Amino acid sequence: MFKNHQLVQDYVKKHDEPLLKHLKDVRGKLHSEGYGMTLEFEFDEGIKEWFEETLLLKTYHMVDEDVLEWTECTTINWKQGKKIT
């Protein structure tokens, strides 16, 4: 999915591919107040070969529609020897 998307294809590296095979869904949820949003990355159980979490969140806190104030994300608990970054 990401390798076929013009905006993100350059960010997908060879070492990402085995993990992305376990990606089930990506959802975006706008914050009810303000301009921020949260991306949810849902993985199937096969991802547990690399880390325990099956749902990763990345939250963007915006000052307005063009200004990012800060971000926060789920801490990934990598299995020993499996961290790809």
C-alpha positions as a LaTeX table, in Angstrom:
\begin{tabular}{lrrr}
\hline
Residue & $x$ (\AA) & $y$ (\AA) & $z$ (\AA) \\
\hline
Met1 & 0.00 & 0.00 & 0.00 \\
Phe2 & 2.66 & 2.57 & 1.02 \\
Lys3 & 5.05 & 1.58 & $-1.74$ \\
Asn4 & 2.37 & 2.52 & $-4.29$ \\
His5 & 1.59 & 5.92 & $-2.76$ \\
Gln6 & 3.41 & 8.85 & $-4.35$ \\
Leu7 & 3.77 & 10.84 & $-1.11$ \\
Val8 & 5.26 & 8.09 & 1.07 \\
Gln9 & 6.86 & 5.55 & $-1.28$ \\
Asp10 & 10.35 & 7.04 & $-0.86$ \\
Tyr11 & 10.15 & 6.56 & 2.90 \\
Val12 & 9.53 & 2.81 & 2.74 \\
Lys13 & 12.85 & 0.99 & 2.98 \\
Lys14 & 13.64 & $-2.66$ & 2.30 \\
His15 & 13.88 & $-3.41$ & 6.06 \\
Asp16 & 10.32 & $-2.04$ & 6.55 \\
Glu17 & 8.68 & $-4.45$ & 4.11 \\
Pro18 & 8.43 & $-7.57$ & 6.33 \\
Leu19 & 6.69 & $-5.53$ & 9.03 \\
Leu20 & 4.35 & $-3.74$ & 6.61 \\
Lys21 & 3.05 & $-7.13$ & 5.44 \\
His22 & 1.32 & $-7.31$ & 8.83 \\
Leu23 & $-0.31$ & $-3.87$ & 8.57 \\
Lys24 & $-4.10$ & $-4.38$ & 8.49 \\
Asp25 & $-5.40$ & $-0.82$ & 8.50 \\
Val26 & $-4.44$ & 2.84 & 8.79 \\
Arg27 & $-7.03$ & 5.24 & 10.15 \\
Gly28 & $-6.93$ & 9.00 & 10.65 \\
Lys29 & $-9.05$ & 10.70 & 13.28 \\
Leu30 & $-9.35$ & 14.46 & 13.50 \\
His31 & $-9.37$ & 15.92 & 16.98 \\
Ser32 & $-12.78$ & 17.15 & 18.07 \\
Glu33 & $-11.23$ & 20.47 & 19.09 \\
Gly34 & $-8.45$ & 22.31 & 17.32 \\
Tyr35 & $-6.56$ & 21.22 & 14.24 \\
Gly36 & $-4.75$ & 18.07 & 15.34 \\
Met37 & $-5.19$ & 14.48 & 14.29 \\
Thr38 & $-4.21$ & 10.96 & 15.30 \\
Leu39 & $-3.09$ & 8.24 & 12.91 \\
Glu40 & $-3.78$ & 4.65 & 14.00 \\
Phe41 & $-1.70$ & 1.84 & 12.51 \\
Glu42 & $-3.31$ & $-1.55$ & 13.17 \\
Phe43 & $-1.26$ & $-4.72$ & 12.70 \\
Asp44 & $-2.21$ & $-8.39$ & 12.73 \\
Glu45 & $-0.80$ & $-10.79$ & 15.33 \\
Gly46 & 2.13 & $-11.68$ & 13.06 \\
Ile47 & 3.78 & $-8.38$ & 14.01 \\
Lys48 & 4.52 & $-9.84$ & 17.43 \\
Glu49 & 7.64 & $-11.41$ & 15.91 \\
Trp50 & 9.08 & $-7.86$ & 16.03 \\
Phe51 & 7.14 & $-6.08$ & 18.81 \\
Glu52 & 4.19 & $-6.62$ & 21.15 \\
Glu53 & 1.87 & $-3.77$ & 20.16 \\
Thr54 & $-0.74$ & $-4.39$ & 17.47 \\
Leu55 & $-1.95$ & $-0.77$ & 17.49 \\
Leu56 & 0.47 & 2.13 & 17.09 \\
Leu57 & $-0.68$ & 5.74 & 17.41 \\
Lys58 & 0.95 & 8.92 & 16.09 \\
Thr59 & $-0.72$ & 12.14 & 17.30 \\
Tyr60 & $-0.15$ & 15.53 & 15.73 \\
His61 & $-0.95$ & 18.58 & 17.87 \\
Met62 & $-1.46$ & 21.60 & 15.63 \\
Val63 & $-1.58$ & 25.33 & 16.46 \\
Asp64 & $-3.61$ & 25.88 & 13.29 \\
Glu65 & $-4.06$ & 24.00 & 10.03 \\
Asp66 & $-0.49$ & 24.84 & 8.87 \\
Val67 & 1.56 & 24.84 & 12.09 \\
Leu68 & 2.61 & 21.69 & 13.91 \\
Glu69 & 3.18 & 22.32 & 17.62 \\
Trp70 & 4.32 & 18.83 & 18.74 \\
Thr71 & 3.79 & 15.11 & 18.19 \\
Glu72 & 3.56 & 12.05 & 20.38 \\
Cys73 & 3.54 & 8.37 & 19.53 \\
Thr74 & 3.23 & 4.89 & 20.97 \\
Thr75 & 6.45 & 3.52 & 22.41 \\
Ile76 & 7.39 & 0.38 & 20.49 \\
Asn77 & 8.66 & $-2.45$ & 22.67 \\
Trp78 & 10.97 & $-4.16$ & 20.19 \\
Lys79 & 11.86 & $-7.80$ & 20.68 \\
Gln80 & 15.58 & $-8.39$ & 21.23 \\
Gly81 & 17.47 & $-8.29$ & 17.93 \\
Lys82 & 14.38 & $-7.21$ & 15.92 \\
Lys83 & 14.63 & $-3.38$ & 16.08 \\
Ile84 & 14.87 & $-2.16$ & 12.49 \\
Thr85 & 15.68 & 1.50 & 13.17 \\
\hline
\end{tabular}
